[in-house]
């Protein structure tokens, strides 16, 4: 018990301290766990705990993670994305694996080992890349969507990779047991087989195959027909902890069955997740398992960090740095080729190329698995762990490089964007709408129904084609390009609506339009209050926060269901609307772009004063309205 408490205290302390620090530095949670594992490794050795022992328990996190991945893969969604998944994602895995396999063989590795290394390093970091794309608002860009497709395909490909690794491992020498039967495997494996439950022990090849197929089919049928009955039965108890226990039972039960038929528990968990992906209880399962997955997966990365041999790293530091650089350059070359092949241009091409150039967290899982299968030596495993870790550490630097490239391309769009083929704009209108997503679509429909004409621009070809199917005319092209904006009639337009998804593109477009047309009326979509201040400085006239009006409506509905009359709720909504807009105007001069709002004392002090003024204004309006109702003369009824 004391040993368990020692381990638990050290692991939790390392995670609580290391992960927030790494996140604040922009390194992400995965690297935070790795660095925390490195820091606590001497303490673990002091209490007599080996990193490998921790890894055995933490592998449950990998099982839960693959179950959740399967749970998110709705077959209908996958079928709709099949072109990008199999085309772009599949080619990335195949070409990267082939390139790294070739380089590994040049360095003296056998074919099977080289293939294993290629598969491990072909993956990229889903956790770091998706988090960074979300933070930068790049998920909806063509480069962001292409990156997401590749990452999704890589997550799916982990399952066949886990199944393939044992086939690449060298077959153990045959042994003759005391009864004269031929057996394969070492003494430890045979001993473990005698002491673990197995459904295929002692069966011939064809019998074992039938049992395996039967168990897999049973899991699929049980997930479709029996799981809903089980979840409805458990739901009757109305106890959250029983729901959690049921979710864990489903995952570990499937994993146990897979082990009993000689398959990977991770493979079984993934299969169970895919089967339950269309279940009505999918989201409840996900919510119950997510905390356990995150914690156990964190322990797995902690154990990886704690298992790094620093003596080996110091003695081979130059080689490890060289291998990391070679890996990043090799992946960049493959990604750049695919970006050109699939038509990604300019910033999107570089986002795709630089964003996926690192190795990924699944690499740690595969390294651990291949070492267990004796496909990789301990020395090679240590080298790969260090290369993967270093490539993930430099990922923020790659995104900084992308930002600089994107900035230069934005500033010199006319000179550099010679390859992009935009539509020829054959008509001009007094209104230009830049961006035809959900926000821009509503604006365009309202303008059209009022009998006005607008020139619509967007760089998302799918959105343009969808608009055309509904009978609206729109032009494909990047609205931030001055040449396209001028062709759309910027010189003579009366109103410009900027409804782009990217914060920086919106600011840049507003600033350019204002510099060219000081008299132009610019209506801009803002993501939040800080974006409002940025657009105000850039020169926008009317700035609309994308969720502000809808939030006011939701607040009014709440008031109407809390004994306020419809008129009172409407009055409160209108008062809040005008007071908040006034507050934004007053706070704009106090906003300092060089410091966060939380570190701006003058801004915070005035914001607190304005909040009290808004509250007072709402109460006064409400009291005045109720007083009017009480003093109004009663109507006679004849």
Short mmCIF file of N, CA, C and O in Angstrom, two decimals, residues 98-224:
data_model
loop_
_atom_site.label_atom_id
_atom_site.label_comp_id
_atom_site.label_asym_id
_atom_site.label_seq_id
_atom_site.Cartn_x
_atom_site.Cartn_y
_atom_site.Cartn_z
N UNK A 98 7.34 4.72 -46.53
CA UNK A 98 8.30 4.24 -47.53
C UNK A 98 9.61 5.03 -47.46
O UNK A 98 10.70 4.45 -47.52
N UNK A 99 9.52 6.36 -47.34
CA UNK A 99 10.73 7.18 -47.29
C UNK A 99 11.57 6.88 -46.07
O UNK A 99 12.80 6.72 -46.14
N UNK A 100 10.92 6.77 -44.90
CA UNK A 100 11.68 6.51 -43.66
C UNK A 100 12.21 5.08 -43.66
O UNK A 100 13.31 4.82 -43.15
N UNK A 101 11.44 4.14 -44.22
CA UNK A 101 11.93 2.76 -44.33
C UNK A 101 13.20 2.71 -45.17
O UNK A 101 14.19 2.05 -44.81
N UNK A 102 13.20 3.42 -46.28
CA UNK A 102 14.37 3.46 -47.16
C UNK A 102 15.58 4.05 -46.43
O UNK A 102 16.69 3.49 -46.49
N UNK A 103 15.38 5.15 -45.73
CA UNK A 103 16.48 5.78 -44.99
C UNK A 103 16.99 4.86 -43.87
O UNK A 103 18.20 4.78 -43.62
N UNK A 104 16.08 4.16 -43.21
CA UNK A 104 16.48 3.25 -42.13
C UNK A 104 17.32 2.09 -42.66
O UNK A 104 18.29 1.68 -42.04
N UNK A 105 16.94 1.58 -43.83
CA UNK A 105 17.71 0.49 -44.42
C UNK A 105 19.09 0.98 -44.86
O UNK A 105 20.08 0.24 -44.76
N UNK A 106 19.18 2.23 -45.30
CA UNK A 106 20.50 2.79 -45.64
C UNK A 106 21.40 2.87 -44.40
O UNK A 106 22.62 2.82 -44.50
N UNK A 107 20.74 2.98 -43.22
CA UNK A 107 21.51 3.07 -41.98
C UNK A 107 21.80 1.70 -41.38
O UNK A 107 22.31 1.60 -40.26
N UNK A 108 21.43 0.63 -42.10
CA UNK A 108 21.80 -0.70 -41.66
C UNK A 108 20.74 -1.51 -40.97
O UNK A 108 21.02 -2.62 -40.49
N UNK A 109 19.50 -1.03 -40.94
CA UNK A 109 18.42 -1.79 -40.29
C UNK A 109 17.87 -2.85 -41.25
O UNK A 109 17.93 -2.68 -42.47
N UNK A 110 17.34 -3.92 -40.67
CA UNK A 110 16.71 -4.96 -41.49
C UNK A 110 15.38 -4.43 -42.05
O UNK A 110 14.85 -3.42 -41.56
N UNK A 111 14.85 -5.11 -43.05
CA UNK A 111 13.63 -4.63 -43.69
C UNK A 111 12.47 -4.52 -42.70
O UNK A 111 11.77 -3.51 -42.65
N UNK A 112 12.25 -5.58 -41.90
CA UNK A 112 11.12 -5.57 -40.97
C UNK A 112 11.26 -4.46 -39.93
O UNK A 112 10.29 -3.74 -39.61
N UNK A 113 12.45 -4.29 -39.40
CA UNK A 113 12.68 -3.22 -38.41
C UNK A 113 12.50 -1.86 -39.06
O UNK A 113 11.92 -0.94 -38.46
N UNK A 114 13.00 -1.72 -40.28
CA UNK A 114 12.87 -0.44 -40.99
C UNK A 114 11.40 -0.09 -41.25
O UNK A 114 11.00 1.08 -41.11
N UNK A 115 10.60 -1.09 -41.60
CA UNK A 115 9.16 -0.84 -41.81
C UNK A 115 8.51 -0.39 -40.51
O UNK A 115 7.69 0.54 -40.49
N UNK A 116 8.86 -1.06 -39.41
CA UNK A 116 8.30 -0.69 -38.11
C UNK A 116 8.66 0.76 -37.76
O UNK A 116 7.81 1.53 -37.31
N UNK A 117 9.91 1.14 -38.00
CA UNK A 117 10.34 2.52 -37.72
C UNK A 117 9.58 3.50 -38.62
O UNK A 117 9.14 4.56 -38.17
N UNK A 118 9.41 3.13 -39.88
CA UNK A 118 8.67 3.99 -40.80
C UNK A 118 7.23 4.21 -40.37
O UNK A 118 6.72 5.33 -40.41
N UNK A 119 6.57 3.14 -39.94
CA UNK A 119 5.19 3.25 -39.47
C UNK A 119 5.09 4.13 -38.22
O UNK A 119 4.18 4.96 -38.08
N UNK A 120 6.04 3.94 -37.30
CA UNK A 120 6.01 4.71 -36.05
C UNK A 120 6.19 6.20 -36.32
O UNK A 120 5.46 7.04 -35.77
N UNK A 121 7.13 6.54 -37.18
CA UNK A 121 7.46 7.95 -37.41
C UNK A 121 6.57 8.60 -38.47
O UNK A 121 6.63 9.82 -38.67
N UNK A 122 5.75 7.82 -39.17
CA UNK A 122 4.84 8.41 -40.16
C UNK A 122 3.71 9.18 -39.49
O UNK A 122 3.09 10.04 -40.12
N UNK A 123 3.44 8.89 -38.22
CA UNK A 123 2.34 9.54 -37.51
C UNK A 123 2.74 10.93 -37.04
O UNK A 123 3.92 11.23 -36.84
N UNK A 124 1.75 11.80 -36.85
CA UNK A 124 1.97 13.15 -36.34
C UNK A 124 1.19 13.33 -35.04
O UNK A 124 0.38 12.48 -34.67
N UNK A 125 1.43 14.44 -34.37
CA UNK A 125 0.84 14.66 -33.05
C UNK A 125 -0.57 15.25 -33.17
O UNK A 125 -0.73 16.45 -33.41
N UNK A 126 -1.57 14.41 -32.99
CA UNK A 126 -2.96 14.88 -33.03
C UNK A 126 -3.22 15.91 -31.94
O UNK A 126 -3.84 16.95 -32.18
N UNK A 127 -2.74 15.63 -30.72
CA UNK A 127 -3.01 16.51 -29.59
C UNK A 127 -2.45 17.90 -29.81
O UNK A 127 -3.14 18.92 -29.64
N UNK A 128 -1.19 17.99 -30.20
CA UNK A 128 -0.54 19.30 -30.34
C UNK A 128 -1.07 20.05 -31.55
O UNK A 128 -1.38 21.24 -31.48
N UNK A 129 -1.21 19.37 -32.67
CA UNK A 129 -1.59 20.05 -33.91
C UNK A 129 -3.03 20.56 -33.84
O UNK A 129 -3.30 21.73 -34.18
N UNK A 130 -3.97 19.73 -33.40
CA UNK A 130 -5.37 20.17 -33.33
C UNK A 130 -5.54 21.31 -32.34
O UNK A 130 -6.30 22.25 -32.58
N UNK A 131 -4.84 21.22 -31.20
CA UNK A 131 -4.93 22.30 -30.22
C UNK A 131 -4.41 23.61 -30.81
O UNK A 131 -5.01 24.67 -30.64
N UNK A 132 -3.29 23.55 -31.51
CA UNK A 132 -2.71 24.75 -32.10
C UNK A 132 -3.60 25.32 -33.21
O UNK A 132 -3.80 26.54 -33.30
N UNK A 133 -4.15 24.45 -34.04
CA UNK A 133 -5.05 24.91 -35.10
C UNK A 133 -6.27 25.60 -34.52
O UNK A 133 -6.73 26.64 -35.04
N UNK A 134 -6.82 25.04 -33.43
CA UNK A 134 -7.99 25.65 -32.79
C UNK A 134 -7.64 27.00 -32.20
O UNK A 134 -8.41 27.97 -32.34
N UNK A 135 -6.50 27.09 -31.52
CA UNK A 135 -6.09 28.35 -30.91
C UNK A 135 -5.87 29.44 -31.95
O UNK A 135 -6.17 30.61 -31.71
N UNK A 136 -5.37 29.09 -33.12
CA UNK A 136 -5.07 30.07 -34.16
C UNK A 136 -6.25 30.30 -35.10
O UNK A 136 -6.14 31.10 -36.04
N UNK A 137 -7.37 29.60 -34.87
CA UNK A 137 -8.53 29.77 -35.73
C UNK A 137 -8.33 29.29 -37.14
O UNK A 137 -8.89 29.84 -38.09
N UNK A 138 -7.55 28.20 -37.31
CA UNK A 138 -7.20 27.71 -38.65
C UNK A 138 -7.92 26.41 -39.03
O UNK A 138 -7.68 25.87 -40.10
N UNK A 139 -8.78 25.91 -38.14
CA UNK A 139 -9.41 24.61 -38.39
C UNK A 139 -10.28 24.62 -39.65
O UNK A 139 -10.37 23.62 -40.35
N UNK A 140 -10.92 25.75 -39.95
CA UNK A 140 -11.85 25.81 -41.07
C UNK A 140 -11.19 26.23 -42.38
O UNK A 140 -11.86 26.29 -43.41
N UNK A 141 -9.90 26.55 -42.34
CA UNK A 141 -9.19 26.89 -43.57
C UNK A 141 -8.95 25.63 -44.38
O UNK A 141 -8.96 24.51 -43.84
N UNK A 142 -8.74 25.73 -45.70
CA UNK A 142 -8.45 24.53 -46.49
C UNK A 142 -7.25 23.74 -45.97
O UNK A 142 -7.28 22.51 -45.93
N UNK A 143 -6.21 24.45 -45.54
CA UNK A 143 -5.06 23.76 -44.97
C UNK A 143 -5.39 23.08 -43.67
O UNK A 143 -4.91 21.97 -43.39
N UNK A 144 -6.23 23.72 -42.84
CA UNK A 144 -6.63 23.11 -41.57
C UNK A 144 -7.48 21.87 -41.78
O UNK A 144 -7.30 20.87 -41.08
N UNK A 145 -8.41 21.93 -42.74
CA UNK A 145 -9.24 20.75 -43.00
C UNK A 145 -8.42 19.60 -43.57
O UNK A 145 -8.66 18.43 -43.24
N UNK A 146 -7.45 19.91 -44.44
CA UNK A 146 -6.58 18.85 -44.98
C UNK A 146 -5.74 18.23 -43.86
O UNK A 146 -5.56 17.01 -43.81
N UNK A 147 -5.24 19.07 -42.96
CA UNK A 147 -4.45 18.58 -41.83
C UNK A 147 -5.29 17.67 -40.94
O UNK A 147 -4.85 16.60 -40.51
N UNK A 148 -6.55 18.09 -40.67
CA UNK A 148 -7.44 17.27 -39.84
C UNK A 148 -7.71 15.92 -40.49
O UNK A 148 -7.75 14.89 -39.81
N UNK A 149 -7.91 15.91 -41.81
CA UNK A 149 -8.18 14.64 -42.51
C UNK A 149 -7.01 13.68 -42.36
O UNK A 149 -7.21 12.48 -42.12
N UNK A 150 -5.79 14.20 -42.49
CA UNK A 150 -4.61 13.33 -42.35
C UNK A 150 -4.50 12.81 -40.92
O UNK A 150 -4.22 11.63 -40.70
N UNK A 151 -4.72 13.68 -39.93
CA UNK A 151 -4.64 13.24 -38.53
C UNK A 151 -5.69 12.18 -38.22
O UNK A 151 -5.42 11.21 -37.51
N UNK A 152 -6.90 12.36 -38.76
CA UNK A 152 -7.95 11.37 -38.54
C UNK A 152 -7.57 10.03 -39.17
O UNK A 152 -7.75 8.96 -38.55
N UNK A 153 -7.03 10.07 -40.37
CA UNK A 153 -6.60 8.83 -41.02
C UNK A 153 -5.48 8.17 -40.24
O UNK A 153 -5.43 6.93 -40.11
N UNK A 154 -4.57 8.96 -39.68
CA UNK A 154 -3.49 8.39 -38.87
C UNK A 154 -4.04 7.72 -37.62
O UNK A 154 -3.57 6.63 -37.24
N UNK A 155 -5.02 8.34 -36.98
CA UNK A 155 -5.62 7.72 -35.79
C UNK A 155 -6.25 6.38 -36.13
O UNK A 155 -6.14 5.40 -35.38
N UNK A 156 -6.94 6.33 -37.29
CA UNK A 156 -7.54 5.07 -37.72
C UNK A 156 -6.47 4.04 -38.05
O UNK A 156 -6.59 2.85 -37.74
N UNK A 157 -5.37 4.50 -38.66
CA UNK A 157 -4.32 3.59 -39.11
C UNK A 157 -3.55 2.96 -37.97
O UNK A 157 -2.86 1.95 -38.16
N UNK A 158 -3.64 3.53 -36.76
CA UNK A 158 -2.94 2.93 -35.62
C UNK A 158 -3.41 1.50 -35.38
O UNK A 158 -2.62 0.63 -35.01
N UNK A 159 -4.69 1.25 -35.63
CA UNK A 159 -5.23 -0.09 -35.37
C UNK A 159 -4.58 -1.14 -36.28
O UNK A 159 -4.05 -2.14 -35.79
N UNK A 160 -4.59 -0.97 -37.61
CA UNK A 160 -3.88 -1.96 -38.44
C UNK A 160 -2.38 -2.00 -38.15
O UNK A 160 -1.75 -3.05 -38.32
N UNK A 161 -1.80 -0.88 -37.73
CA UNK A 161 -0.38 -0.90 -37.38
C UNK A 161 -0.13 -1.82 -36.19
O UNK A 161 0.83 -2.59 -36.17
N UNK A 162 -0.99 -1.73 -35.18
CA UNK A 162 -0.85 -2.61 -34.01
C UNK A 162 -1.02 -4.07 -34.41
O UNK A 162 -0.36 -4.96 -33.85
N UNK A 163 -1.90 -4.32 -35.38
CA UNK A 163 -2.09 -5.69 -35.84
C UNK A 163 -0.91 -6.17 -36.68
O UNK A 163 -0.58 -7.37 -36.69
N UNK A 164 -0.23 -5.24 -37.38
CA UNK A 164 0.86 -5.61 -38.28
C UNK A 164 2.17 -5.86 -37.54
O UNK A 164 2.98 -6.70 -37.97
N UNK A 165 2.40 -5.15 -36.43
CA UNK A 165 3.69 -5.23 -35.75
C UNK A 165 4.07 -6.66 -35.35
O UNK A 165 5.23 -7.08 -35.55
N UNK A 166 3.17 -7.46 -34.77
CA UNK A 166 3.56 -8.83 -34.42
C UNK A 166 3.97 -9.67 -35.64
O UNK A 166 4.80 -10.57 -35.53
N UNK A 167 3.40 -9.35 -36.81
CA UNK A 167 3.77 -10.10 -38.02
C UNK A 167 5.18 -9.74 -38.48
O UNK A 167 5.85 -10.55 -39.12
N UNK A 168 5.63 -8.53 -38.16
CA UNK A 168 6.98 -8.11 -38.52
C UNK A 168 8.03 -8.62 -37.54
O UNK A 168 9.21 -8.69 -37.87
N UNK A 169 7.57 -8.97 -36.33
CA UNK A 169 8.52 -9.41 -35.30
C UNK A 169 9.11 -10.77 -35.68
O UNK A 169 8.45 -11.60 -36.30
N UNK A 170 10.38 -11.00 -35.31
CA UNK A 170 10.99 -12.30 -35.62
C UNK A 170 10.29 -13.42 -34.87
O UNK A 170 9.97 -13.29 -33.69
N UNK A 171 9.99 -14.49 -35.57
CA UNK A 171 9.30 -15.64 -34.95
C UNK A 171 10.25 -16.35 -33.99
O UNK A 171 11.40 -16.61 -34.32
N UNK A 172 9.80 -16.65 -32.76
CA UNK A 172 10.66 -17.38 -31.82
C UNK A 172 10.93 -18.80 -32.30
O UNK A 172 10.15 -19.38 -33.06
N UNK A 173 12.03 -19.33 -31.88
CA UNK A 173 12.41 -20.70 -32.28
C UNK A 173 11.43 -21.71 -31.74
O UNK A 173 10.92 -21.57 -30.63
N UNK A 174 11.09 -22.74 -32.51
CA UNK A 174 10.16 -23.76 -32.02
C UNK A 174 10.75 -24.54 -30.85
O UNK A 174 11.96 -24.75 -30.78
N UNK A 175 9.85 -24.96 -29.93
CA UNK A 175 10.29 -25.73 -28.76
C UNK A 175 9.48 -27.02 -28.71
O UNK A 175 8.35 -27.07 -29.16
N UNK A 176 10.07 -28.06 -28.13
CA UNK A 176 9.38 -29.34 -27.92
C UNK A 176 9.05 -29.45 -26.44
O UNK A 176 9.94 -29.45 -25.59
N UNK A 177 7.73 -29.49 -26.11
CA UNK A 177 7.38 -29.59 -24.70
C UNK A 177 7.49 -31.05 -24.25
O UNK A 177 7.73 -31.96 -25.07
N UNK A 178 7.36 -31.33 -22.95
CA UNK A 178 7.54 -32.71 -22.45
C UNK A 178 6.62 -33.74 -23.09
O UNK A 178 6.94 -34.92 -23.16
N UNK A 179 5.46 -33.28 -23.59
CA UNK A 179 4.53 -34.24 -24.23
C UNK A 179 4.90 -34.52 -25.67
O UNK A 179 4.27 -35.36 -26.31
N UNK A 180 5.90 -33.78 -26.19
CA UNK A 180 6.33 -33.99 -27.57
C UNK A 180 5.68 -33.05 -28.55
O UNK A 180 5.96 -33.11 -29.75
N UNK A 181 4.79 -32.11 -28.08
CA UNK A 181 4.14 -31.15 -28.98
C UNK A 181 5.10 -30.01 -29.32
O UNK A 181 5.95 -29.64 -28.50
N UNK A 182 4.97 -29.47 -30.54
CA UNK A 182 5.79 -28.33 -30.95
C UNK A 182 5.12 -27.05 -30.48
O UNK A 182 3.93 -26.82 -30.71
N UNK A 183 5.89 -26.20 -29.77
CA UNK A 183 5.39 -24.92 -29.30
C UNK A 183 6.35 -23.82 -29.73
O UNK A 183 7.53 -24.06 -29.92
N UNK A 184 5.78 -22.61 -29.88
CA UNK A 184 6.61 -21.46 -30.20
C UNK A 184 6.49 -20.46 -29.04
O UNK A 184 5.49 -20.36 -28.39
N UNK A 185 7.56 -19.69 -28.87
CA UNK A 185 7.57 -18.70 -27.79
C UNK A 185 8.57 -19.08 -26.75
O UNK A 185 8.96 -20.24 -26.58
N UNK A 186 9.00 -18.07 -26.00
CA UNK A 186 9.96 -18.28 -24.94
C UNK A 186 9.32 -18.93 -23.73
O UNK A 186 8.11 -19.11 -23.64
N UNK A 187 10.15 -19.27 -22.75
CA UNK A 187 9.65 -19.91 -21.53
C UNK A 187 8.66 -19.03 -20.81
O UNK A 187 7.62 -19.49 -20.32
N UNK A 188 8.94 -17.71 -20.74
CA UNK A 188 8.06 -16.80 -20.04
C UNK A 188 6.70 -16.72 -20.71
O UNK A 188 5.66 -16.70 -20.04
N UNK A 189 6.68 -16.68 -22.05
CA UNK A 189 5.41 -16.59 -22.77
C UNK A 189 4.58 -17.85 -22.56
O UNK A 189 3.36 -17.78 -22.38
N UNK A 190 5.23 -18.99 -22.61
CA UNK A 190 4.51 -20.26 -22.43
C UNK A 190 3.96 -20.36 -21.02
O UNK A 190 2.82 -20.78 -20.78
N UNK A 191 4.77 -19.91 -20.04
CA UNK A 191 4.33 -19.96 -18.65
C UNK A 191 3.14 -19.03 -18.46
O UNK A 191 2.18 -19.37 -17.77
N UNK A 192 3.20 -17.83 -19.09
CA UNK A 192 2.10 -16.88 -18.97
C UNK A 192 0.83 -17.44 -19.60
O UNK A 192 -0.27 -17.24 -19.10
N UNK A 193 0.99 -18.14 -20.72
CA UNK A 193 -0.17 -18.72 -21.39
C UNK A 193 -0.88 -19.74 -20.52
O UNK A 193 -2.10 -19.85 -20.55
N UNK A 194 -0.10 -20.51 -19.72
CA UNK A 194 -0.71 -21.52 -18.85
C UNK A 194 -1.48 -20.88 -17.71
O UNK A 194 -2.39 -21.50 -17.15
N UNK A 195 -1.12 -19.63 -17.32
CA UNK A 195 -1.74 -18.99 -16.17
C UNK A 195 -2.74 -17.92 -16.57
O UNK A 195 -3.25 -17.21 -15.71
N UNK A 196 -3.04 -17.73 -17.85
CA UNK A 196 -4.02 -16.74 -18.27
C UNK A 196 -5.14 -17.44 -19.03
O UNK A 196 -4.94 -18.47 -19.66
N UNK A 197 -6.35 -16.83 -18.93
CA UNK A 197 -7.51 -17.40 -19.58
C UNK A 197 -7.38 -17.26 -21.09
O UNK A 197 -7.07 -16.20 -21.60
N UNK A 198 -7.61 -18.34 -21.82
CA UNK A 198 -7.51 -18.31 -23.27
C UNK A 198 -8.61 -19.18 -23.87
O UNK A 198 -8.87 -20.28 -23.39
N UNK A 199 -9.24 -18.65 -24.93
CA UNK A 199 -10.29 -19.41 -25.62
C UNK A 199 -9.75 -20.24 -26.76
O UNK A 199 -10.49 -21.02 -27.37
N UNK A 200 -8.45 -20.06 -27.07
CA UNK A 200 -7.89 -20.76 -28.23
C UNK A 200 -6.73 -21.67 -27.84
O UNK A 200 -6.09 -22.24 -28.72
N UNK A 201 -6.45 -21.77 -26.54
CA UNK A 201 -5.34 -22.62 -26.12
C UNK A 201 -5.63 -24.08 -26.48
O UNK A 201 -6.72 -24.60 -26.21
N UNK A 202 -4.68 -24.75 -27.10
CA UNK A 202 -4.82 -26.15 -27.45
C UNK A 202 -5.64 -26.42 -28.69
O UNK A 202 -5.84 -27.59 -29.04
N UNK A 203 -6.12 -25.36 -29.37
CA UNK A 203 -6.92 -25.57 -30.57
C UNK A 203 -6.02 -25.59 -31.80
O UNK A 203 -4.96 -24.97 -31.83
N UNK A 204 -6.49 -26.29 -32.82
CA UNK A 204 -5.76 -26.27 -34.10
C UNK A 204 -5.97 -24.92 -34.78
O UNK A 204 -6.79 -24.11 -34.34
N UNK A 205 -5.25 -24.70 -35.87
CA UNK A 205 -5.32 -23.41 -36.55
C UNK A 205 -6.70 -23.04 -37.00
O UNK A 205 -7.19 -21.93 -36.76
N UNK A 206 -7.41 -23.98 -37.67
CA UNK A 206 -8.73 -23.65 -38.20
C UNK A 206 -9.74 -23.49 -37.08
O UNK A 206 -10.67 -22.67 -37.17
N UNK A 207 -9.57 -24.27 -35.98
CA UNK A 207 -10.48 -24.11 -34.85
C UNK A 207 -10.30 -22.75 -34.18
O UNK A 207 -11.27 -22.08 -33.82
N UNK A 208 -9.04 -22.34 -34.01
CA UNK A 208 -8.77 -21.02 -33.41
C UNK A 208 -9.34 -19.90 -34.27
O UNK A 208 -9.90 -18.92 -33.76
N UNK A 209 -9.23 -20.06 -35.60
CA UNK A 209 -9.75 -19.04 -36.51
C UNK A 209 -11.27 -18.90 -36.36
O UNK A 209 -11.80 -17.79 -36.32
N UNK A 210 -11.96 -20.05 -36.27
CA UNK A 210 -13.41 -20.02 -36.09
C UNK A 210 -13.79 -19.35 -34.77
O UNK A 210 -14.74 -18.56 -34.72
N UNK A 211 -13.04 -19.65 -33.70
CA UNK A 211 -13.34 -19.04 -32.40
C UNK A 211 -13.13 -17.53 -32.46
O UNK A 211 -13.94 -16.75 -31.95
N UNK A 212 -12.03 -17.10 -33.09
CA UNK A 212 -11.74 -15.67 -33.20
C UNK A 212 -12.84 -14.96 -33.97
O UNK A 212 -13.35 -13.90 -33.55
N UNK A 213 -13.24 -15.53 -35.11
CA UNK A 213 -14.30 -14.93 -35.90
C UNK A 213 -15.61 -14.89 -35.13
O UNK A 213 -16.36 -13.91 -35.19
N UNK A 214 -15.89 -15.94 -34.38
CA UNK A 214 -17.11 -15.99 -33.59
C UNK A 214 -17.14 -14.94 -32.50
O UNK A 214 -18.18 -14.29 -32.28
N UNK A 215 -16.01 -14.75 -31.81
CA UNK A 215 -15.96 -13.75 -30.74
C UNK A 215 -16.11 -12.35 -31.30
O UNK A 215 -16.84 -11.51 -30.77
N UNK A 216 -15.41 -12.06 -32.40
CA UNK A 216 -15.51 -10.73 -33.01
C UNK A 216 -16.95 -10.46 -33.47
O UNK A 216 -17.50 -9.37 -33.24
N UNK A 217 -17.58 -11.45 -34.11
CA UNK A 217 -18.97 -11.28 -34.53
C UNK A 217 -19.89 -11.09 -33.33
O UNK A 217 -20.82 -10.28 -33.38
N UNK A 218 -19.61 -11.80 -32.24
CA UNK A 218 -20.43 -11.66 -31.03
C UNK A 218 -20.32 -10.25 -30.44
O UNK A 218 -21.31 -9.68 -29.99
N UNK A 219 -19.12 -9.69 -30.47
CA UNK A 219 -18.92 -8.33 -29.97
C UNK A 219 -19.73 -7.34 -30.80
O UNK A 219 -20.40 -6.45 -30.27
N UNK A 220 -19.69 -7.52 -32.13
CA UNK A 220 -20.43 -6.61 -33.02
C UNK A 220 -21.94 -6.73 -32.78
O UNK A 220 -22.64 -5.73 -32.63
N UNK A 221 -22.45 -7.96 -32.72
CA UNK A 221 -23.89 -8.16 -32.52
C UNK A 221 -24.33 -7.69 -31.15
O UNK A 221 -25.41 -7.10 -31.00
N UNK A 222 -23.51 -7.93 -30.12
CA UNK A 222 -23.85 -7.49 -28.77
C UNK A 222 -23.89 -5.96 -28.70
O UNK A 222 -24.75 -5.38 -28.03
N UNK A 223 -22.95 -5.31 -29.41
CA UNK A 223 -22.95 -3.85 -29.42
C UNK A 223 -24.19 -3.28 -30.08
O UNK A 223 -24.69 -2.22 -29.68
N UNK A 224 -24.70 -3.97 -31.09
CA UNK A 224 -25.87 -3.48 -31.82
C UNK A 224 -27.16 -3.78 -31.08
O UNK A 224 -28.04 -2.90 -30.97
#
